[in-house]
Amino acid sequence: MTVSGFRTIIRFVKVAMTMRRLLSGTMVGALTCGLMQAQTAPQAPNPDSFYKLGPDSLEQGGVPRGEIRGPFTLPSSAYPGTQHTYWVYVPAQYTPSEPASLMIFNDGQAFKNPAGNIRAHNVLDNLIFRREIPVMIAVFINPGRTPEQPEPTPQNWGDKDTNRPTEYNTLDDRYARVIVDELMPALGKDFNISTNPERHGIGGASSGAIAAFTVAWQRPDDFRKVLSIVGSFTNIRGGHVYPELVLKTERKPLRVFLQDGRNDNRALAANGNYDETRDWFYQNVRLMEALSKKGYEVNYAWGMNRHGQAMGGAILPEMMRWLWRDHPVSTDPRDMTERSLRSPAAKN
């Protein structure tokens, strides 16, 4: 072999080795890139992120703001040794000479949270001002606790360290006694509240929602409007039996708005086992169907939300409009009071 031929072979071997290194690097790079893409692949969006508070849930310029008074403490004989903290919303249009409607929100700390995803006080301000709901006193009441226990907060609703599980999830009449026999007389000392049960509503979220339904179920002569956000009509303490109770019990004069989402707690364990009695969405649908079959005034909205107040907060204004749609309305075109926005009550 000549020297030039040998050099040609050497050059060929070097080129081959270089190509091999380049190809290996490309393959490694491709694999690395693929792994990085897999690691950074976008996660499925949180369905709650699609629900936003609208104008009716926010403070609006020119709208008279109600006053939130409290906190007040209510000792309980229904649950001896416990007490309930509550706040009272008084609309700017309230006057003691006119009986007001009443709306009670369980888990009051969450419903009045100015940075939360419900902000019920803003909804009340806006809808009362525009005559879309009647002038009403609202109460934000927390679950009971002993004096030594912490007050529920937006981060801790009190399931592990207050009386909330017992009060809200048990299907007896004790929590109804708190609301009707203990809270109502206390309110009556300071406010002129209508005695007409059609003008009394109660609502809540999760366990607070089933508690609201239980109050109206136990005391329909005192409360007839129920607002439920992701209601826990599940087998925490037997709440999954409500559809059967509704069907076998004489119809009560209740109006109910149910809200839940397909991504609420669905009772699917990691091993694939399923317990329908612990499926929030399924049990809400069952209750809606039972109420409808029995002839109740029932409305409902099913979304994609998880267990929380994202969708319920976003549609709270519409839930309130529907529940309170039968307040008196004048059709006289010359009734300029009816056609005007509600002004604040005159100061004494």
mmCIF file of C-alpha atoms in Angstrom:
data_model
loop_
_atom_site.group_PDB
_atom_site.id
_atom_site.type_symbol
_atom_site.label_atom_id
_atom_site.label_comp_id
_atom_site.label_asym_id
_atom_site.label_seq_id
_atom_site.Cartn_x
_atom_site.Cartn_y
_atom_site.Cartn_z
ATOM 1 C CA MET A 1 0.000 0.000 0.000
ATOM 2 C CA THR A 2 1.273 3.424 -0.883
ATOM 3 C CA VAL A 3 1.701 6.215 1.605
ATOM 4 C CA SER A 4 -1.058 8.209 -0.060
ATOM 5 C CA GLY A 5 -3.417 5.241 0.123
ATOM 6 C CA PHE A 6 -2.649 4.764 3.806
ATOM 7 C CA ARG A 7 -3.338 8.439 4.469
ATOM 8 C CA THR A 8 -6.656 8.132 2.632
ATOM 9 C CA ILE A 9 -7.669 5.254 4.878
ATOM 10 C CA ILE A 10 -6.726 7.224 7.994
ATOM 11 C CA ARG A 11 -8.769 10.193 6.817
ATOM 12 C CA PHE A 12 -11.748 7.894 6.153
ATOM 13 C CA VAL A 13 -11.510 6.375 9.654
ATOM 14 C CA LYS A 14 -11.350 9.852 11.270
ATOM 15 C CA VAL A 15 -14.391 11.028 9.309
ATOM 16 C CA ALA A 16 -16.299 7.896 10.295
ATOM 17 C CA MET A 17 -15.448 8.368 13.963
ATOM 18 C CA THR A 18 -16.466 12.046 13.823
ATOM 19 C CA MET A 19 -19.800 11.132 12.202
ATOM 20 C CA ARG A 20 -20.370 8.508 14.878
ATOM 21 C CA ARG A 21 -19.759 11.045 17.641
ATOM 22 C CA LEU A 22 -22.080 13.548 15.968
ATOM 23 C CA LEU A 23 -24.802 10.984 15.497
ATOM 24 C CA SER A 24 -24.464 9.785 19.100
ATOM 25 C CA GLY A 25 -24.628 13.378 20.328
ATOM 26 C CA THR A 26 -27.711 14.015 18.230
ATOM 27 C CA MET A 27 -29.421 10.928 19.604
ATOM 28 C CA VAL A 28 -28.480 11.818 23.179
ATOM 29 C CA GLY A 29 -29.599 15.386 22.595
ATOM 30 C CA ALA A 30 -32.879 14.181 21.147
ATOM 31 C CA LEU A 31 -33.422 11.884 24.090
ATOM 32 C CA THR A 32 -32.508 14.625 26.545
ATOM 33 C CA CYS A 33 -34.802 17.077 24.802
ATOM 34 C CA GLY A 34 -37.594 14.536 24.860
ATOM 35 C CA LEU A 35 -37.135 13.939 28.572
ATOM 36 C CA MET A 36 -37.104 17.672 29.255
ATOM 37 C CA GLN A 37 -40.269 18.124 27.214
ATOM 38 C CA ALA A 38 -41.914 15.294 29.105
ATOM 39 C CA GLN A 39 -40.915 16.831 32.415
ATOM 40 C CA THR A 40 -42.132 20.302 31.448
ATOM 41 C CA ALA A 41 -45.263 19.229 29.584
ATOM 42 C CA PRO A 42 -48.149 21.475 30.614
ATOM 43 C CA GLN A 43 -50.423 20.035 33.259
ATOM 44 C CA ALA A 44 -54.161 19.841 32.737
ATOM 45 C CA PRO A 45 -55.635 23.192 33.777
ATOM 46 C CA ASN A 46 -57.251 23.535 37.178
ATOM 47 C CA PRO A 47 -60.964 23.738 36.319
ATOM 48 C CA ASP A 48 -61.502 26.189 39.179
ATOM 49 C CA SER A 49 -59.352 28.735 37.333
ATOM 50 C CA PHE A 50 -62.113 29.259 34.777
ATOM 51 C CA TYR A 51 -64.533 30.702 37.354
ATOM 52 C CA LYS A 52 -64.042 34.393 38.104
ATOM 53 C CA LEU A 53 -65.985 36.826 40.228
ATOM 54 C CA GLY A 54 -68.087 39.194 38.164
ATOM 55 C CA PRO A 55 -69.068 42.827 38.770
ATOM 56 C CA ASP A 56 -71.937 41.881 41.076
ATOM 57 C CA SER A 57 -69.447 40.304 43.501
ATOM 58 C CA LEU A 58 -67.099 43.285 43.615
ATOM 59 C CA GLU A 59 -67.327 46.706 45.194
ATOM 60 C CA GLN A 60 -68.834 49.185 42.741
ATOM 61 C CA GLY A 61 -68.544 52.936 42.804
ATOM 62 C CA GLY A 62 -71.751 54.719 43.689
ATOM 63 C CA VAL A 63 -73.284 51.682 45.387
ATOM 64 C CA PRO A 64 -74.144 52.294 49.069
ATOM 65 C CA ARG A 65 -72.281 49.845 51.232
ATOM 66 C CA GLY A 66 -73.822 47.972 54.082
ATOM 67 C CA GLU A 67 -72.220 47.697 57.474
ATOM 68 C CA ILE A 68 -70.865 44.459 58.937
ATOM 69 C CA ARG A 69 -71.284 44.549 62.701
ATOM 70 C CA GLY A 70 -69.599 42.217 65.142
ATOM 71 C CA PRO A 71 -68.224 39.823 65.993
ATOM 72 C CA PHE A 72 -70.883 38.769 68.463
ATOM 73 C CA THR A 73 -70.888 35.660 70.627
ATOM 74 C CA LEU A 74 -73.932 33.424 70.999
ATOM 75 C CA PRO A 75 -73.874 30.846 73.840
ATOM 76 C CA SER A 76 -75.527 27.576 72.877
ATOM 77 C CA SER A 77 -77.876 25.411 74.887
ATOM 78 C CA ALA A 78 -78.361 23.059 71.923
ATOM 79 C CA TYR A 79 -74.656 22.188 72.209
ATOM 80 C CA PRO A 80 -73.810 22.860 75.865
ATOM 81 C CA GLY A 81 -70.398 24.348 76.443
ATOM 82 C CA THR A 82 -70.084 25.788 72.938
ATOM 83 C CA GLN A 83 -70.583 29.250 71.513
ATOM 84 C CA HIS A 84 -71.101 30.645 68.018
ATOM 85 C CA THR A 85 -69.390 33.714 66.643
ATOM 86 C CA TYR A 86 -71.417 35.710 64.150
ATOM 87 C CA TRP A 87 -71.446 38.986 62.258
ATOM 88 C CA VAL A 88 -74.492 40.925 61.067
ATOM 89 C CA TYR A 89 -74.667 42.642 57.693
ATOM 90 C CA VAL A 90 -76.957 45.683 57.802
ATOM 91 C CA PRO A 91 -77.689 47.146 54.351
ATOM 92 C CA ALA A 92 -77.511 50.878 53.863
ATOM 93 C CA GLN A 93 -81.219 50.824 52.974
ATOM 94 C CA TYR A 94 -82.375 49.182 56.205
ATOM 95 C CA THR A 95 -84.768 51.157 58.362
ATOM 96 C CA PRO A 96 -86.237 49.829 61.621
ATOM 97 C CA SER A 97 -89.694 50.941 60.530
ATOM 98 C CA GLU A 98 -89.790 48.327 57.734
ATOM 99 C CA PRO A 99 -89.446 44.555 58.365
ATOM 100 C CA ALA A 100 -86.402 43.230 56.542
ATOM 101 C CA SER A 101 -85.850 39.847 54.939
ATOM 102 C CA LEU A 102 -83.188 37.561 56.409
ATOM 103 C CA MET A 103 -80.366 35.528 54.888
ATOM 104 C CA ILE A 104 -78.038 33.375 56.987
ATOM 105 C CA PHE A 105 -74.690 32.054 55.750
ATOM 106 C CA ASN A 106 -73.024 29.146 57.560
ATOM 107 C CA ASP A 107 -69.218 29.219 57.730
ATOM 108 C CA GLY A 108 -69.665 32.966 57.952
ATOM 109 C CA GLN A 109 -65.936 33.694 57.972
ATOM 110 C CA ALA A 110 -65.694 32.367 54.407
ATOM 111 C CA PHE A 111 -68.779 34.074 53.011
ATOM 112 C CA LYS A 112 -67.788 37.529 54.260
ATOM 113 C CA ASN A 113 -64.057 37.225 53.507
ATOM 114 C CA PRO A 114 -63.265 40.435 51.554
ATOM 115 C CA ALA A 115 -60.472 38.662 49.665
ATOM 116 C CA GLY A 116 -62.281 35.326 49.252
ATOM 117 C CA ASN A 117 -64.093 33.779 46.324
ATOM 118 C CA ILE A 118 -67.637 34.502 47.575
ATOM 119 C CA ARG A 119 -67.765 38.061 49.035
ATOM 120 C CA ALA A 120 -71.458 37.812 49.803
ATOM 121 C CA HIS A 121 -71.598 41.278 51.344
ATOM 122 C CA ASN A 122 -70.673 42.835 47.989
ATOM 123 C CA VAL A 123 -73.379 40.778 46.265
ATOM 124 C CA LEU A 124 -75.925 42.002 48.786
ATOM 125 C CA ASP A 125 -74.852 45.629 48.352
ATOM 126 C CA ASN A 126 -75.162 45.493 44.562
ATOM 127 C CA LEU A 127 -78.382 43.491 44.257
ATOM 128 C CA ILE A 128 -80.253 45.349 47.003
ATOM 129 C CA PHE A 129 -79.248 48.679 45.428
ATOM 130 C CA ARG A 130 -80.723 47.617 42.063
ATOM 131 C CA ARG A 131 -83.909 46.163 43.594
ATOM 132 C CA GLU A 132 -83.024 42.662 42.380
ATOM 133 C CA ILE A 133 -83.437 41.236 45.869
ATOM 134 C CA PRO A 134 -85.302 42.704 48.844
ATOM 135 C CA VAL A 135 -83.704 44.702 51.618
ATOM 136 C CA MET A 136 -82.334 42.044 53.930
ATOM 137 C CA ILE A 137 -80.328 41.547 57.071
ATOM 138 C CA ALA A 138 -77.646 38.882 56.613
ATOM 139 C CA VAL A 139 -75.871 36.869 59.270
ATOM 140 C CA PHE A 140 -72.451 35.289 58.827
ATOM 141 C CA ILE A 141 -72.266 32.621 61.516
ATOM 142 C CA ASN A 142 -69.338 30.326 62.282
ATOM 143 C CA PRO A 143 -69.670 26.757 63.567
ATOM 144 C CA GLY A 144 -69.739 26.321 67.320
ATOM 145 C CA ARG A 145 -66.628 25.951 69.420
ATOM 146 C CA THR A 146 -65.669 25.884 73.069
ATOM 147 C CA PRO A 147 -64.044 29.078 74.414
ATOM 148 C CA GLU A 148 -60.652 27.330 74.331
ATOM 149 C CA GLN A 149 -60.905 26.270 70.695
ATOM 150 C CA PRO A 150 -59.658 28.485 67.836
ATOM 151 C CA GLU A 151 -62.011 30.537 65.704
ATOM 152 C CA PRO A 152 -62.398 29.130 62.166
ATOM 153 C CA THR A 153 -60.485 31.029 59.491
ATOM 154 C CA PRO A 154 -60.365 31.039 55.669
ATOM 155 C CA GLN A 155 -57.417 28.626 55.947
ATOM 156 C CA ASN A 156 -58.999 26.376 58.612
ATOM 157 C CA TRP A 157 -62.770 26.033 58.644
ATOM 158 C CA GLY A 158 -62.675 24.122 61.912
ATOM 159 C CA ASP A 159 -63.336 20.506 60.943
ATOM 160 C CA LYS A 160 -60.568 19.212 63.213
ATOM 161 C CA ASP A 161 -60.811 21.598 66.132
ATOM 162 C CA THR A 162 -64.397 22.909 66.433
ATOM 163 C CA ASN A 163 -67.918 21.502 66.601
ATOM 164 C CA ARG A 164 -68.368 21.860 62.824
ATOM 165 C CA PRO A 165 -68.532 18.141 61.884
ATOM 166 C CA THR A 166 -71.177 17.405 64.515
ATOM 167 C CA GLU A 167 -73.301 20.472 63.891
ATOM 168 C CA TYR A 168 -73.208 20.556 60.125
ATOM 169 C CA ASN A 169 -73.238 16.896 59.079
ATOM 170 C CA THR A 170 -75.643 15.330 61.595
ATOM 171 C CA LEU A 171 -79.259 15.016 60.455
ATOM 172 C CA ASP A 172 -80.900 15.916 63.777
ATOM 173 C CA ASP A 173 -82.573 19.187 64.806
ATOM 174 C CA ARG A 174 -79.910 20.589 67.118
ATOM 175 C CA TYR A 175 -78.322 22.988 64.670
ATOM 176 C CA ALA A 176 -81.790 24.128 63.623
ATOM 177 C CA ARG A 177 -82.338 24.954 67.287
ATOM 178 C CA VAL A 178 -79.188 27.099 67.255
ATOM 179 C CA ILE A 179 -80.498 29.103 64.314
ATOM 180 C CA VAL A 180 -84.206 29.302 65.158
ATOM 181 C CA ASP A 181 -84.313 29.200 68.944
ATOM 182 C CA GLU A 182 -81.030 30.927 69.820
ATOM 183 C CA LEU A 183 -79.917 33.182 66.978
ATOM 184 C CA MET A 184 -83.298 34.474 65.807
ATOM 185 C CA PRO A 185 -84.361 35.832 69.230
ATOM 186 C CA ALA A 186 -80.983 37.559 69.581
ATOM 187 C CA LEU A 187 -81.435 39.222 66.182
ATOM 188 C CA GLY A 188 -84.991 40.228 67.036
ATOM 189 C CA LYS A 189 -83.734 42.375 69.904
ATOM 190 C CA ASP A 190 -81.833 44.680 67.552
ATOM 191 C CA PHE A 191 -83.503 44.422 64.156
ATOM 192 C CA ASN A 192 -86.979 44.459 62.659
ATOM 193 C CA ILE A 193 -86.975 41.172 60.755
ATOM 194 C CA SER A 194 -90.022 39.854 58.959
ATOM 195 C CA THR A 195 -91.727 36.896 60.652
ATOM 196 C CA ASN A 196 -92.805 35.497 57.279
ATOM 197 C CA PRO A 197 -90.804 32.274 56.643
ATOM 198 C CA GLU A 198 -90.925 32.995 52.906
ATOM 199 C CA ARG A 199 -88.603 35.889 53.673
ATOM 200 C CA HIS A 200 -86.051 33.741 55.492
ATOM 201 C CA GLY A 201 -83.177 32.034 53.640
ATOM 202 C CA ILE A 202 -80.126 30.065 54.698
ATOM 203 C CA GLY A 203 -77.103 28.840 52.774
ATOM 204 C CA GLY A 204 -73.627 27.429 52.974
ATOM 205 C CA ALA A 205 -70.853 25.559 51.224
ATOM 206 C CA SER A 206 -69.805 21.921 51.642
ATOM 207 C CA SER A 207 -70.898 20.753 55.110
ATOM 208 C CA GLY A 208 -72.320 24.218 55.682
ATOM 209 C CA ALA A 209 -74.647 23.599 52.740
ATOM 210 C CA ILE A 210 -76.119 20.354 54.058
ATOM 211 C CA ALA A 211 -76.492 22.116 57.411
ATOM 212 C CA ALA A 212 -78.508 24.849 55.697
ATOM 213 C CA PHE A 213 -80.748 22.252 54.045
ATOM 214 C CA THR A 214 -81.218 20.464 57.366
ATOM 215 C CA VAL A 215 -82.298 23.693 59.096
ATOM 216 C CA ALA A 216 -84.983 24.301 56.460
ATOM 217 C CA TRP A 217 -85.939 20.615 56.387
ATOM 218 C CA GLN A 218 -86.374 20.562 60.161
ATOM 219 C CA ARG A 219 -87.988 24.017 60.422
ATOM 220 C CA PRO A 220 -89.883 24.831 57.200
ATOM 221 C CA ASP A 221 -92.164 27.141 59.183
ATOM 222 C CA ASP A 222 -89.103 29.317 59.835
ATOM 223 C CA PHE A 223 -86.877 28.940 56.738
ATOM 224 C CA ARG A 224 -87.955 28.229 53.168
ATOM 225 C CA LYS A 225 -85.056 29.225 50.947
ATOM 226 C CA VAL A 226 -81.878 27.115 50.727
ATOM 227 C CA LEU A 227 -78.627 27.962 48.922
ATOM 228 C CA SER A 228 -76.179 25.060 48.520
ATOM 229 C CA ILE A 229 -72.634 25.267 47.126
ATOM 230 C CA VAL A 230 -70.873 21.866 46.712
ATOM 231 C CA GLY A 231 -73.189 20.494 49.403
ATOM 232 C CA SER A 232 -71.928 17.506 51.397
ATOM 233 C CA PHE A 233 -75.026 15.340 50.900
ATOM 234 C CA THR A 234 -72.762 12.343 51.393
ATOM 235 C CA ASN A 235 -72.173 9.668 53.972
ATOM 236 C CA ILE A 236 -70.122 11.718 56.402
ATOM 237 C CA ARG A 237 -72.826 11.232 59.007
ATOM 238 C CA GLY A 238 -75.592 9.775 56.875
ATOM 239 C CA GLY A 239 -76.373 12.748 54.622
ATOM 240 C CA HIS A 240 -76.638 10.528 51.538
ATOM 241 C CA VAL A 241 -80.125 9.436 52.674
ATOM 242 C CA TYR A 242 -81.734 12.778 51.878
ATOM 243 C CA PRO A 243 -83.008 11.765 48.400
ATOM 244 C CA GLU A 244 -84.924 8.863 49.930
ATOM 245 C CA LEU A 245 -86.223 11.086 52.751
ATOM 246 C CA VAL A 246 -87.413 13.651 50.221
ATOM 247 C CA LEU A 247 -89.271 11.036 48.194
ATOM 248 C CA LYS A 248 -91.048 9.407 51.138
ATOM 249 C CA THR A 249 -91.898 12.610 53.052
ATOM 250 C CA GLU A 250 -94.773 14.960 52.316
ATOM 251 C CA ARG A 251 -93.504 17.855 50.237
ATOM 252 C CA LYS A 252 -92.363 20.850 52.263
ATOM 253 C CA PRO A 253 -92.650 24.496 51.113
ATOM 254 C CA LEU A 254 -88.954 24.876 50.293
ATOM 255 C CA ARG A 255 -87.120 26.532 47.411
ATOM 256 C CA VAL A 256 -83.628 25.083 46.809
ATOM 257 C CA PHE A 257 -80.712 26.055 44.567
ATOM 258 C CA LEU A 258 -77.980 23.396 44.279
ATOM 259 C CA GLN A 259 -74.533 23.980 42.762
ATOM 260 C CA ASP A 260 -71.790 21.411 42.287
ATOM 261 C CA GLY A 261 -69.060 20.366 39.867
ATOM 262 C CA ARG A 262 -68.034 17.218 38.060
ATOM 263 C CA ASN A 263 -64.571 17.429 39.622
ATOM 264 C CA ASP A 264 -65.860 17.579 43.193
ATOM 265 C CA ASN A 265 -64.777 14.732 45.499
ATOM 266 C CA ARG A 266 -65.767 11.610 43.535
ATOM 267 C CA ALA A 267 -64.951 8.794 46.002
ATOM 268 C CA LEU A 268 -62.506 6.963 43.740
ATOM 269 C CA ALA A 269 -59.700 5.369 45.739
ATOM 270 C CA ALA A 270 -56.203 4.825 44.370
ATOM 271 C CA ASN A 271 -56.951 1.108 44.029
ATOM 272 C CA GLY A 272 -60.009 1.842 41.897
ATOM 273 C CA ASN A 273 -62.609 1.121 44.564
ATOM 274 C CA TYR A 274 -65.656 3.395 44.481
ATOM 275 C CA ASP A 275 -68.150 4.350 47.203
ATOM 276 C CA GLU A 276 -71.124 6.142 45.691
ATOM 277 C CA THR A 277 -72.288 7.317 49.108
ATOM 278 C CA ARG A 278 -69.125 9.447 49.316
ATOM 279 C CA ASP A 279 -69.405 10.862 45.803
ATOM 280 C CA TRP A 280 -70.301 14.560 46.190
ATOM 281 C CA PHE A 281 -71.380 15.200 42.612
ATOM 282 C CA TYR A 282 -73.418 12.008 42.307
ATOM 283 C CA GLN A 283 -75.229 12.665 45.568
ATOM 284 C CA ASN A 284 -76.024 16.270 44.591
ATOM 285 C CA VAL A 285 -77.519 15.019 41.337
ATOM 286 C CA ARG A 286 -79.541 12.409 43.243
ATOM 287 C CA LEU A 287 -80.931 15.080 45.563
ATOM 288 C CA MET A 288 -81.826 17.334 42.631
ATOM 289 C CA GLU A 289 -83.663 14.470 40.943
ATOM 290 C CA ALA A 290 -85.565 13.598 44.138
ATOM 291 C CA LEU A 291 -86.576 17.209 44.753
ATOM 292 C CA SER A 292 -87.685 17.572 41.130
ATOM 293 C CA LYS A 293 -89.683 14.354 41.190
ATOM 294 C CA LYS A 294 -91.403 15.419 44.405
ATOM 295 C CA GLY A 295 -92.429 18.752 42.911
ATOM 296 C CA TYR A 296 -90.134 21.112 44.838
ATOM 297 C CA GLU A 297 -89.036 24.488 43.541
ATOM 298 C CA VAL A 298 -85.490 23.490 42.691
ATOM 299 C CA ASN A 299 -82.824 25.003 40.500
ATOM 300 C CA TYR A 300 -79.312 23.697 39.929
ATOM 301 C CA ALA A 301 -76.044 24.418 38.143
ATOM 302 C CA TRP A 302 -73.448 21.754 37.407
ATOM 303 C CA GLY A 303 -69.971 22.943 36.454
ATOM 304 C CA MET A 304 -66.457 21.544 36.244
ATOM 305 C CA ASN A 305 -65.260 22.851 39.595
ATOM 306 C CA ARG A 306 -63.483 20.956 42.325
ATOM 307 C CA HIS A 307 -64.583 20.922 45.968
ATOM 308 C CA GLY A 308 -64.585 24.593 46.843
ATOM 309 C CA GLN A 309 -66.379 27.860 46.223
ATOM 310 C CA ALA A 310 -64.916 28.820 42.827
ATOM 311 C CA MET A 311 -68.045 28.318 40.750
ATOM 312 C CA GLY A 312 -70.486 28.900 43.590
ATOM 313 C CA GLY A 313 -68.924 32.275 44.304
ATOM 314 C CA ALA A 314 -69.010 33.221 40.638
ATOM 315 C CA ILE A 315 -72.731 32.469 40.314
ATOM 316 C CA LEU A 316 -73.833 33.553 43.809
ATOM 317 C CA PRO A 317 -75.560 36.681 42.419
ATOM 318 C CA GLU A 318 -77.708 34.556 40.117
ATOM 319 C CA MET A 319 -78.457 32.058 42.883
ATOM 320 C CA MET A 320 -79.653 34.925 45.087
ATOM 321 C CA ARG A 321 -81.773 36.441 42.311
ATOM 322 C CA TRP A 322 -83.514 33.129 41.727
ATOM 323 C CA LEU A 323 -84.107 32.349 45.399
ATOM 324 C CA TRP A 324 -85.509 35.831 46.106
ATOM 325 C CA ARG A 325 -87.293 36.422 42.800
ATOM 326 C CA ASP A 326 -90.751 36.713 44.359
ATOM 327 C CA HIS A 327 -90.230 39.899 46.373
ATOM 328 C CA PRO A 328 -92.944 42.503 45.655
ATOM 329 C CA VAL A 329 -92.682 44.306 42.327
ATOM 330 C CA SER A 330 -94.786 47.175 41.010
ATOM 331 C CA THR A 331 -95.678 47.215 37.314
ATOM 332 C CA ASP A 332 -97.020 50.766 37.391
ATOM 333 C CA PRO A 333 -94.935 52.754 34.864
ATOM 334 C CA ARG A 334 -95.582 55.897 36.918
ATOM 335 C CA ASP A 335 -94.141 54.345 40.068
ATOM 336 C CA MET A 336 -90.886 56.264 40.130
ATOM 337 C CA THR A 337 -89.853 54.656 43.418
ATOM 338 C CA GLU A 338 -89.952 51.255 41.753
ATOM 339 C CA ARG A 339 -87.922 52.601 38.847
ATOM 340 C CA SER A 340 -85.228 54.145 41.015
ATOM 341 C CA LEU A 341 -82.145 52.653 42.579
ATOM 342 C CA ARG A 342 -82.433 52.123 46.314
ATOM 343 C CA SER A 343 -80.927 54.972 48.256
ATOM 344 C CA PRO A 344 -79.580 54.669 51.778
ATOM 345 C CA ALA A 345 -82.103 55.018 54.550
ATOM 346 C CA ALA A 346 -82.389 58.439 56.139
ATOM 347 C CA LYS A 347 -80.263 58.814 59.246
ATOM 348 C CA ASN A 348 -82.159 59.508 62.462
#
